[in-house]
Amino acid sequence: MDNAIATTHDAGVHEEHEHIALPQHRHHFETEEQQREAGSFGMWLFLLTEIMFFGGMFFAYLLYRNWYYPAFAAASNQLNVPMGAANTAILITSGFAMALGVYYAEVRDRKKLVIALIVTTIFGCAFLGVKYFEYKEKYELHHIPGSGFSVSMFVNPQAFPQYPDTFAEKPLAPDMAQHTQLFFFLYFAMTGMHALHMIIGIGLLVWLIWRANRGEFSEGYVAPIENFGLYWHFVDIVWLFLFPLLYLINRHPLK
Amino acid sequence: MAHDTEHHYHDPMNVTNPEHAEHHLVTPGQYSIVFGTLLVGTAITVGAAYVDMGVLNPIIALAIACTKAVIVILFFMHVKYQSRLIKMTVGAGFLTFIILIGMTLSDYMSRAWGLW
């Protein structure tokens, strides 16, 4: 032996690495566990960049809510809490189905894995469907920031008896009412980027369902399902913060 | 011989590394408990929003959201059963995020707070 490293491997370790070509154990990894951990590590590093990405918008919301508090409270109370709450439950259900999907991939049950992924997709689409009706309402009320934006609901809330939360608000001064645009800008930026993540996720799910149906993830190769699960749960977590911050925390504004 | 050494090089640390956590399966029963807890948390946070608690309203909403997020991270995302490397990675990410928010906020608060 010409160096110390070469003397460290014993016969057992050596044999373990002969001619391995499984997708869950590529030849450049020592063990299946090592490959798996490397994959999880990489996926988490990606998710950390996503935390920073969404975090910037959460910070903007925190700051501007403090600066223009009356405008943010009034605009926030116009959002539809039952729809937001329903969407939270829908998203949690989708995440539950995804978690079961990872389990069924682990126990190599192809049929149940495919069913779990389909349920995940259906609830993901349901979330986007509810979001469509929420966006539509904002469009009809001229609450999309830009030249078409209308402050009438915030300078004259008594003209909107069909929105009881808004109806009870005190009118805002016109200059403060203009700052409700900032709230809606952040609302569309944050929920829009969240929805874009959902759309990308649903696209990936369709691809994974197709592959899962061919049995690719029921022979011990779980990594794509597991790592997609991490992504999907991350998108859930973003919504778990968006819902209270955008919809709920302004129902009793400080006097 | 040089080629031979290269070809057969295996770091035994990678095979016997105690950091490689035992692979643990979370069962559908446990997932159901997590699912129920998250739905109850959602109900509580909606209910709490309609009780006037002054400054406590956003604090309670955020506390419930953080609790739900931790439950999702620990169980749905399996972090509770991962190696210390993954746990450190997740923790380091959130710590970095809090530092960035804290430093940016302190900048805004110490420069122009109340002057807008």
Short mmCIF file of C-alpha atoms in Angstrom, two decimals:
data_model
loop_
_atom_site.label_atom_id
_atom_site.label_comp_id
_atom_site.label_asym_id
_atom_site.label_seq_id
_atom_site.Cartn_x
_atom_site.Cartn_y
_atom_site.Cartn_z
CA MET A 1 0.00 0.00 0.00
CA ASP A 2 1.46 3.32 -1.00
CA ASN A 3 -0.61 5.60 1.22
CA ALA A 4 -2.65 5.62 4.39
CA ILE A 5 -6.00 6.20 2.69
CA ALA A 6 -5.75 3.08 0.63
CA THR A 7 -5.32 1.00 3.75
CA THR A 8 -8.49 2.27 5.42
CA HIS A 9 -11.07 0.37 3.41
CA ASP A 10 -11.86 -3.18 4.34
CA ALA A 11 -13.26 -5.87 2.11
CA GLY A 12 -16.85 -5.43 3.26
CA VAL A 13 -16.99 -1.75 2.38
CA HIS A 14 -15.31 -2.49 -0.91
CA GLU A 15 -17.83 -5.07 -2.05
CA GLU A 16 -20.75 -2.85 -1.16
CA HIS A 17 -19.75 -0.46 -3.92
CA GLU A 18 -19.33 -2.78 -6.86
CA HIS A 19 -21.44 -2.06 -9.97
CA ILE A 20 -24.18 -0.08 -8.32
CA ALA A 21 -26.55 1.62 -10.76
CA LEU A 22 -29.78 2.14 -8.82
CA PRO A 23 -31.35 5.63 -9.06
CA GLN A 24 -31.41 5.78 -5.24
CA HIS A 25 -27.71 4.91 -5.18
CA ARG A 26 -25.67 6.49 -7.95
CA HIS A 27 -22.08 5.35 -8.20
CA HIS A 28 -20.61 8.62 -6.90
CA PHE A 29 -22.30 8.19 -3.50
CA GLU A 30 -20.95 5.87 -0.84
CA THR A 31 -24.32 4.78 0.50
CA GLU A 32 -28.03 5.31 -0.16
CA GLU A 33 -28.26 7.35 3.05
CA GLN A 34 -25.48 9.64 1.86
CA GLN A 35 -27.23 10.28 -1.46
CA ARG A 36 -30.51 10.87 0.31
CA GLU A 37 -29.03 13.31 2.80
CA ALA A 38 -27.15 15.17 0.06
CA GLY A 39 -30.46 15.57 -1.79
CA SER A 40 -32.35 16.79 1.28
CA PHE A 41 -29.50 19.19 2.09
CA GLY A 42 -29.60 20.66 -1.42
CA MET A 43 -33.38 20.98 -1.34
CA TRP A 44 -33.26 22.79 2.01
CA LEU A 45 -30.62 25.21 0.71
CA PHE A 46 -33.01 26.06 -2.15
CA LEU A 47 -35.87 26.53 0.31
CA LEU A 48 -33.71 28.92 2.37
CA THR A 49 -33.33 31.14 -0.71
CA GLU A 50 -37.12 31.00 -1.00
CA ILE A 51 -37.48 32.11 2.64
CA MET A 52 -35.31 35.15 1.82
CA PHE A 53 -37.35 35.83 -1.33
CA PHE A 54 -40.73 35.82 0.43
CA GLY A 55 -39.16 37.35 3.53
CA GLY A 56 -38.35 40.56 1.65
CA MET A 57 -42.05 41.02 0.85
CA PHE A 58 -43.09 40.17 4.42
CA PHE A 59 -40.67 42.82 5.63
CA ALA A 60 -42.10 45.41 3.22
CA TYR A 61 -45.56 44.58 4.56
CA LEU A 62 -44.40 44.94 8.19
CA LEU A 63 -42.81 48.32 7.51
CA TYR A 64 -45.58 49.90 5.42
CA ARG A 65 -48.26 48.59 7.76
CA ASN A 66 -46.56 50.56 10.53
CA TRP A 67 -46.17 53.66 8.34
CA TYR A 68 -49.67 53.78 6.88
CA TYR A 69 -51.55 51.89 9.59
CA PRO A 70 -55.10 53.31 9.01
CA ALA A 71 -54.92 52.62 5.25
CA PHE A 72 -53.62 49.08 5.80
CA ALA A 73 -56.28 48.29 8.41
CA ALA A 74 -59.12 49.58 6.19
CA ALA A 75 -57.86 47.81 3.05
CA SER A 76 -57.16 44.56 4.90
CA ASN A 77 -60.69 44.46 6.33
CA GLN A 78 -62.08 44.44 2.81
CA LEU A 79 -60.52 40.99 2.18
CA ASN A 80 -62.82 37.98 2.32
CA VAL A 81 -62.08 36.03 5.54
CA PRO A 82 -64.35 32.99 4.81
CA MET A 83 -62.61 32.51 1.44
CA GLY A 84 -59.18 32.92 3.02
CA ALA A 85 -60.04 30.47 5.82
CA ALA A 86 -61.45 27.94 3.33
CA ASN A 87 -58.27 28.23 1.29
CA THR A 88 -56.16 27.62 4.40
CA ALA A 89 -58.08 24.39 5.08
CA ILE A 90 -57.82 23.39 1.41
CA LEU A 91 -54.05 23.95 1.41
CA ILE A 92 -53.55 22.03 4.67
CA THR A 93 -55.54 19.12 3.17
CA SER A 94 -53.38 19.23 0.06
CA GLY A 95 -50.27 19.13 2.27
CA PHE A 96 -51.70 16.18 4.22
CA ALA A 97 -52.26 14.26 0.96
CA MET A 98 -48.68 15.10 -0.10
CA ALA A 99 -47.29 13.81 3.22
CA LEU A 100 -49.23 10.56 2.71
CA GLY A 101 -47.79 10.42 -0.83
CA VAL A 102 -44.26 10.41 0.56
CA TYR A 103 -45.27 7.64 2.97
CA TYR A 104 -46.77 5.48 0.19
CA ALA A 105 -43.63 5.98 -1.91
CA GLU A 106 -41.58 4.80 1.08
CA VAL A 107 -43.68 1.64 1.52
CA ARG A 108 -43.58 1.12 -2.28
CA ASP A 109 -47.35 1.27 -2.85
CA ARG A 110 -47.62 2.57 -6.41
CA LYS A 111 -51.42 2.82 -6.54
CA LYS A 112 -51.86 4.75 -3.28
CA LEU A 113 -48.92 7.01 -4.17
CA VAL A 114 -50.62 7.98 -7.44
CA ILE A 115 -53.95 8.55 -5.64
CA ALA A 116 -52.28 10.71 -2.98
CA LEU A 117 -50.55 12.82 -5.64
CA ILE A 118 -53.83 13.25 -7.56
CA VAL A 119 -55.62 14.38 -4.37
CA THR A 120 -52.75 16.82 -3.72
CA THR A 121 -53.22 18.24 -7.23
CA ILE A 122 -57.01 18.53 -6.92
CA PHE A 123 -56.79 20.50 -3.67
CA GLY A 124 -54.01 22.65 -5.16
CA CYS A 125 -56.31 23.51 -8.09
CA ALA A 126 -59.21 24.18 -5.68
CA PHE A 127 -57.02 26.71 -3.88
CA LEU A 128 -56.31 28.54 -7.15
CA GLY A 129 -60.02 28.42 -8.01
CA VAL A 130 -60.96 30.21 -4.77
CA LYS A 131 -58.12 32.68 -5.39
CA TYR A 132 -59.59 33.43 -8.84
CA PHE A 133 -62.92 34.50 -7.29
CA GLU A 134 -61.09 36.66 -4.74
CA TYR A 135 -59.04 38.40 -7.45
CA LYS A 136 -62.19 38.84 -9.55
CA GLU A 137 -63.90 40.66 -6.66
CA LYS A 138 -60.89 43.00 -6.33
CA TYR A 139 -61.05 43.69 -10.06
CA GLU A 140 -64.73 44.55 -9.91
CA LEU A 141 -64.17 46.90 -6.94
CA HIS A 142 -61.26 48.64 -8.78
CA HIS A 143 -58.83 47.50 -6.10
CA ILE A 144 -56.07 46.58 -8.56
CA PRO A 145 -53.27 49.15 -8.04
CA GLY A 146 -52.69 51.49 -10.97
CA SER A 147 -54.59 54.08 -12.98
CA GLY A 148 -57.89 52.21 -12.55
CA PHE A 149 -57.63 52.12 -8.75
CA SER A 150 -60.56 53.61 -6.82
CA VAL A 151 -60.40 54.86 -3.23
CA SER A 152 -64.19 55.39 -3.02
CA MET A 153 -64.67 52.42 -0.67
CA PHE A 154 -62.19 53.94 1.79
CA VAL A 155 -63.15 57.63 1.62
CA ASN A 156 -66.88 56.80 1.63
CA PRO A 157 -67.40 53.40 3.30
CA GLN A 158 -71.07 54.14 4.05
CA ALA A 159 -71.79 53.76 0.32
CA PHE A 160 -70.96 50.03 0.56
CA PRO A 161 -73.51 48.45 2.93
CA GLN A 162 -72.93 45.05 1.26
CA TYR A 163 -69.46 44.98 2.90
CA PRO A 164 -70.26 45.12 6.64
CA ASP A 165 -66.62 45.22 7.78
CA THR A 166 -65.90 48.19 5.50
CA PHE A 167 -69.28 49.77 6.27
CA ALA A 168 -68.32 50.00 9.95
CA GLU A 169 -65.01 51.75 9.17
CA LYS A 170 -64.41 55.45 9.65
CA PRO A 171 -63.76 57.22 6.32
CA LEU A 172 -60.09 57.80 5.54
CA ALA A 173 -58.70 61.19 4.51
CA PRO A 174 -58.04 61.19 0.73
CA ASP A 175 -54.22 61.19 1.09
CA MET A 176 -54.28 58.27 3.56
CA ALA A 177 -56.84 56.47 1.37
CA GLN A 178 -54.33 56.57 -1.52
CA HIS A 179 -52.01 54.40 0.59
CA THR A 180 -54.52 51.53 0.41
CA GLN A 181 -52.98 51.04 -3.06
CA LEU A 182 -49.77 50.05 -1.32
CA PHE A 183 -51.65 47.42 0.67
CA PHE A 184 -53.22 45.99 -2.48
CA PHE A 185 -49.88 46.13 -4.31
CA LEU A 186 -48.32 44.01 -1.55
CA TYR A 187 -51.42 41.79 -1.40
CA PHE A 188 -51.16 40.98 -5.11
CA ALA A 189 -47.36 40.68 -5.03
CA MET A 190 -47.39 38.25 -2.08
CA THR A 191 -50.45 36.14 -2.94
CA GLY A 192 -49.50 36.33 -6.64
CA MET A 193 -45.98 34.97 -6.05
CA HIS A 194 -47.51 32.34 -3.77
CA ALA A 195 -50.01 31.40 -6.48
CA LEU A 196 -47.18 31.23 -9.05
CA HIS A 197 -45.39 28.76 -6.77
CA MET A 198 -48.63 26.74 -6.60
CA ILE A 199 -48.96 26.74 -10.41
CA ILE A 200 -45.35 25.58 -10.80
CA GLY A 201 -46.02 22.93 -8.13
CA ILE A 202 -49.12 21.66 -9.92
CA GLY A 203 -47.11 21.42 -13.15
CA LEU A 204 -44.47 19.35 -11.33
CA LEU A 205 -47.21 17.21 -9.74
CA VAL A 206 -48.62 16.26 -13.16
CA TRP A 207 -45.14 15.22 -14.24
CA LEU A 208 -44.61 13.25 -10.97
CA ILE A 209 -48.00 11.52 -11.27
CA TRP A 210 -47.08 10.36 -14.76
CA ARG A 211 -43.73 9.02 -13.54
CA ALA A 212 -45.22 7.52 -10.35
CA ASN A 213 -47.83 5.71 -12.46
CA ARG A 214 -44.98 4.06 -14.41
CA GLY A 215 -43.68 2.74 -11.07
CA GLU A 216 -40.54 4.89 -10.96
CA PHE A 217 -40.99 5.80 -7.28
CA SER A 218 -42.19 2.47 -5.87
CA GLU A 219 -38.88 0.58 -6.06
CA GLY A 220 -37.05 2.42 -3.29
CA TYR A 221 -36.30 5.63 -5.22
CA VAL A 222 -38.26 8.20 -3.19
CA ALA A 223 -36.10 11.34 -3.53
CA PRO A 224 -38.14 13.21 -6.21
CA ILE A 225 -41.37 12.67 -4.23
CA GLU A 226 -39.72 13.56 -0.93
CA ASN A 227 -38.06 16.73 -2.27
CA PHE A 228 -41.19 17.87 -4.07
CA GLY A 229 -43.02 17.29 -0.77
CA LEU A 230 -40.58 19.68 0.92
CA TYR A 231 -41.34 22.32 -1.74
CA TRP A 232 -45.11 21.83 -1.44
CA HIS A 233 -45.04 22.08 2.37
CA PHE A 234 -42.89 25.21 2.11
CA VAL A 235 -45.55 26.83 -0.11
CA ASP A 236 -48.13 25.81 2.55
CA ILE A 237 -46.09 27.53 5.26
CA VAL A 238 -45.93 30.77 3.27
CA TRP A 239 -49.74 30.76 3.14
CA LEU A 240 -49.96 29.97 6.89
CA PHE A 241 -48.33 33.40 7.41
CA LEU A 242 -50.03 35.25 4.54
CA PHE A 243 -53.52 34.40 5.75
CA PRO A 244 -53.36 35.92 9.28
CA LEU A 245 -51.14 38.84 8.25
CA LEU A 246 -53.20 39.95 5.24
CA TYR A 247 -56.73 38.92 6.30
CA LEU A 248 -56.99 38.66 10.06
CA ILE A 249 -54.82 40.94 12.19
CA ASN A 250 -56.64 44.19 11.35
CA ARG A 251 -60.17 43.23 12.35
CA HIS A 252 -59.87 45.29 15.55
CA PRO A 253 -57.63 48.24 14.59
CA LEU A 254 -55.99 50.17 17.40
CA LYS A 255 -57.88 53.39 18.06
CA MET B 1 -1.29 1.49 -8.79
CA ALA B 2 -2.15 5.16 -8.87
CA HIS B 3 -5.24 4.40 -10.89
CA ASP B 4 -6.13 1.57 -8.54
CA THR B 5 -5.93 3.82 -5.48
CA GLU B 6 -8.15 6.41 -7.12
CA HIS B 7 -10.71 3.87 -8.19
CA HIS B 8 -11.01 2.19 -4.81
CA TYR B 9 -10.89 5.32 -2.69
CA HIS B 10 -13.68 5.25 -0.14
CA ASP B 11 -13.75 7.44 2.89
CA PRO B 12 -14.93 5.13 5.68
CA MET B 13 -16.38 8.16 7.45
CA ASN B 14 -19.08 8.20 4.82
CA VAL B 15 -20.12 4.65 5.54
CA THR B 16 -19.97 4.62 9.32
CA ASN B 17 -20.76 8.30 9.89
CA PRO B 18 -22.99 8.47 12.98
CA GLU B 19 -24.47 11.68 11.55
CA HIS B 20 -26.50 9.59 9.14
CA ALA B 21 -29.73 9.39 11.09
CA GLU B 22 -31.65 6.16 11.14
CA HIS B 23 -34.32 6.34 8.47
CA HIS B 24 -37.62 6.98 10.19
CA LEU B 25 -41.11 6.64 8.74
CA VAL B 26 -43.90 8.90 9.97
CA THR B 27 -47.10 6.82 9.82
CA PRO B 28 -50.44 7.90 8.28
CA GLY B 29 -51.89 7.91 11.82
CA GLN B 30 -49.31 10.46 12.96
CA TYR B 31 -49.91 12.54 9.82
CA SER B 32 -53.65 12.52 10.62
CA ILE B 33 -52.97 13.92 14.10
CA VAL B 34 -50.80 16.67 12.56
CA PHE B 35 -53.54 17.38 9.98
CA GLY B 36 -56.20 17.69 12.72
CA THR B 37 -53.95 19.94 14.80
CA LEU B 38 -53.38 22.26 11.84
CA LEU B 39 -57.12 22.52 11.13
CA VAL B 40 -57.86 23.27 14.80
CA GLY B 41 -55.11 25.92 14.73
CA THR B 42 -56.75 27.52 11.70
CA ALA B 43 -60.13 27.60 13.46
CA ILE B 44 -58.58 29.16 16.58
CA THR B 45 -56.75 31.85 14.62
CA VAL B 46 -59.93 32.85 12.73
CA GLY B 47 -61.93 32.92 15.99
CA ALA B 48 -59.25 34.92 17.80
CA ALA B 49 -59.27 37.56 15.04
CA TYR B 50 -62.84 38.52 15.94
CA VAL B 51 -62.09 39.01 19.66
CA ASP B 52 -60.83 42.50 20.44
CA MET B 53 -57.53 42.02 22.28
CA GLY B 54 -55.87 45.29 21.26
CA VAL B 55 -52.16 44.94 20.55
CA LEU B 56 -52.36 41.23 21.34
CA ASN B 57 -54.39 40.42 18.18
CA PRO B 58 -51.45 40.37 15.73
CA ILE B 59 -49.15 38.81 18.34
CA ILE B 60 -51.52 35.88 18.94
CA ALA B 61 -52.14 35.45 15.19
CA LEU B 62 -48.38 35.30 14.56
CA ALA B 63 -47.81 32.94 17.51
CA ILE B 64 -50.41 30.51 16.12
CA ALA B 65 -48.93 30.81 12.59
CA CYS B 66 -45.42 30.11 13.95
CA THR B 67 -46.68 27.09 15.92
CA LYS B 68 -48.38 25.68 12.81
CA ALA B 69 -45.28 26.32 10.70
CA VAL B 70 -43.06 24.52 13.24
CA ILE B 71 -45.46 21.53 13.25
CA VAL B 72 -45.36 21.38 9.43
CA ILE B 73 -41.53 21.65 9.41
CA LEU B 74 -41.03 19.00 12.11
CA PHE B 75 -43.50 16.37 10.89
CA PHE B 76 -44.67 16.96 7.29
CA MET B 77 -41.13 17.96 6.33
CA HIS B 78 -39.55 15.28 8.58
CA VAL B 79 -36.99 17.64 10.14
CA LYS B 80 -37.54 16.04 13.56
CA TYR B 81 -36.15 12.77 12.15
CA GLN B 82 -33.34 14.20 10.02
CA SER B 83 -29.60 14.32 10.70
CA ARG B 84 -28.02 17.17 12.62
CA LEU B 85 -26.72 18.60 9.32
CA ILE B 86 -30.26 19.17 8.04
CA LYS B 87 -31.46 20.50 11.41
CA MET B 88 -28.56 22.96 11.49
CA THR B 89 -29.27 24.03 7.90
CA VAL B 90 -32.92 24.77 8.65
CA GLY B 91 -32.08 26.57 11.90
CA ALA B 92 -29.30 28.60 10.27
CA GLY B 93 -31.69 29.72 7.52
CA PHE B 94 -34.30 31.06 9.91
CA LEU B 95 -31.62 32.66 12.10
CA THR B 96 -30.16 34.47 9.05
CA PHE B 97 -33.64 35.60 8.07
CA ILE B 98 -34.34 37.01 11.57
CA ILE B 99 -30.97 38.81 11.58
CA LEU B 100 -31.69 40.41 8.18
CA ILE B 101 -35.17 41.53 9.29
CA GLY B 102 -33.87 42.77 12.65
CA MET B 103 -31.03 44.82 11.17
CA THR B 104 -33.17 46.33 8.40
CA LEU B 105 -35.93 47.20 10.88
CA SER B 106 -33.48 48.78 13.33
CA ASP B 107 -32.18 50.92 10.45
CA TYR B 108 -35.66 52.18 9.59
CA MET B 109 -36.58 52.71 13.24
CA SER B 110 -33.45 54.69 14.09
CA ARG B 111 -33.49 56.99 11.04
CA ALA B 112 -36.93 58.23 10.09
CA TRP B 113 -39.46 56.69 12.46
CA GLY B 114 -42.41 59.06 12.79
CA LEU B 115 -41.16 61.41 10.04
CA TRP B 116 -43.18 60.05 7.10
#
